Short mmCIF file of C-alpha atoms in Angstrom, two decimals:
data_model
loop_
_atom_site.label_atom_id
_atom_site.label_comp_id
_atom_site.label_asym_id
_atom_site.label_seq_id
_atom_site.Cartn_x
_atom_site.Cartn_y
_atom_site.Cartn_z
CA UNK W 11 -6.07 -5.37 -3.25
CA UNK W 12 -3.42 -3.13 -3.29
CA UNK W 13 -3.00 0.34 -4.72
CA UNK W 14 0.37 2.25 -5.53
CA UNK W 15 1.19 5.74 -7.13
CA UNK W 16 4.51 7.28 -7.89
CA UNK W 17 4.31 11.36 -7.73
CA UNK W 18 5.01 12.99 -10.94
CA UNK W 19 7.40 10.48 -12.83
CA UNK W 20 6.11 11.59 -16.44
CA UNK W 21 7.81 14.59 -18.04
CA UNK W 22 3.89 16.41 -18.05
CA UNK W 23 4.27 15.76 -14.40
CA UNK W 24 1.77 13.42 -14.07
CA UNK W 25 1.80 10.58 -11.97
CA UNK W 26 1.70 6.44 -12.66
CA UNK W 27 -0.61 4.29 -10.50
CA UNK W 28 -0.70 0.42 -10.16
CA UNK W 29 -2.70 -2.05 -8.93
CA UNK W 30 -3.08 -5.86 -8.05
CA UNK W 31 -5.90 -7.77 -6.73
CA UNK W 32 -4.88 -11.30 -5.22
CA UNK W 33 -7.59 -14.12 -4.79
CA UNK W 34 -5.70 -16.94 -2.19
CA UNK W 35 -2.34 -16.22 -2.69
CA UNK W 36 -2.27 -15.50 -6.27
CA UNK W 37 -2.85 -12.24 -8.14
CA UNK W 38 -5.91 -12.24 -10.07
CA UNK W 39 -5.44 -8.43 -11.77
CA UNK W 40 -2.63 -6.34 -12.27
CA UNK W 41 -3.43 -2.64 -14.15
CA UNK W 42 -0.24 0.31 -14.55
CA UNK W 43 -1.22 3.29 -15.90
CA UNK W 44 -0.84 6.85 -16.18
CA UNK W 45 -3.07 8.48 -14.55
CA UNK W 46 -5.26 11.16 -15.66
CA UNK W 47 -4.85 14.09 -14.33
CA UNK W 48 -1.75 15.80 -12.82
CA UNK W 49 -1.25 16.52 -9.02
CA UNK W 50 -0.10 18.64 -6.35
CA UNK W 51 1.16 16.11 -3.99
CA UNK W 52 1.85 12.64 -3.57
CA UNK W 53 -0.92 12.31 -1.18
CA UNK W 54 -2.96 13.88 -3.93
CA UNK W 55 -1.51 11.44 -6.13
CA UNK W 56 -2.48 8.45 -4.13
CA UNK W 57 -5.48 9.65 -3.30
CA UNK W 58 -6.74 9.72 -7.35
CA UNK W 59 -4.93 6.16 -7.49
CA UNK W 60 -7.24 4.78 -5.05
CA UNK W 61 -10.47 6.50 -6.95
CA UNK W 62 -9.57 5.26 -10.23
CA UNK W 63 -8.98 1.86 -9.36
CA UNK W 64 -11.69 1.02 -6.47
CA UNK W 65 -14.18 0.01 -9.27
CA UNK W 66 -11.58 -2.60 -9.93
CA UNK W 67 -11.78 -4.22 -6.28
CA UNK W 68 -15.51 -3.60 -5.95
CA UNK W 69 -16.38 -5.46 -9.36
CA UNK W 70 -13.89 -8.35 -7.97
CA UNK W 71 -15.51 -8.22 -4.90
CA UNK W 72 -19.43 -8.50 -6.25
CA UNK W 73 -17.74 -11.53 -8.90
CA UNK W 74 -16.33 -13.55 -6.17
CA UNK W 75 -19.46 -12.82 -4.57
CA UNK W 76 -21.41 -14.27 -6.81
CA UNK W 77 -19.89 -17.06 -7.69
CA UNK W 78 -20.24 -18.25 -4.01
CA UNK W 79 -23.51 -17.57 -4.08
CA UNK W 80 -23.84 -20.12 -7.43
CA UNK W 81 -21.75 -23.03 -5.69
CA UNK W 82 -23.85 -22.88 -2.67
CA UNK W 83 -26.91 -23.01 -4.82
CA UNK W 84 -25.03 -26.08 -6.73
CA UNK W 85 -24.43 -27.31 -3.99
CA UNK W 86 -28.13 -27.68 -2.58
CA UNK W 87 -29.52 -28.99 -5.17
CA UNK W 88 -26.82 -32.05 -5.81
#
């Protein structure tokens, strides 16, 4: 996964964050938004980018892992 933010680009002063999860070498997820509350700093910025969107990569994370978990149990009983 990987997580962006741009400091302050709104006229509130609020920053933008995005996001993309890849599975392979595809993306899987994209997600822009605005993010919810304004910042000091860019670190700052980053830092609320990453909390926001690590529900995002752990939900893809627990799907993937679950459907491995359903092939291999497929692929026991075939």
């Amino acid at each position: 996964a990987y997580i962006d933010a741009s400091f302050g680009v709104h006229p509130d002063m609020r920053s933008h964050s995005g996001f993309v999860a890849s599975l392979g070498k595809g993306a899987i997820l994209a997600a822009s938004s605005k993010q919810r509350l304004a910042t000091k700093s860019s670190t700052e910025a980053e830092l609320v980018a990453i909390s926001d969107k690590i529900g995002h990569a752990l939900w893809i994370n627990n799907l993937v892992y679950e459907q491995d978990k359903v092939l291999d149990q497929e692929a026991a009983v075939e």
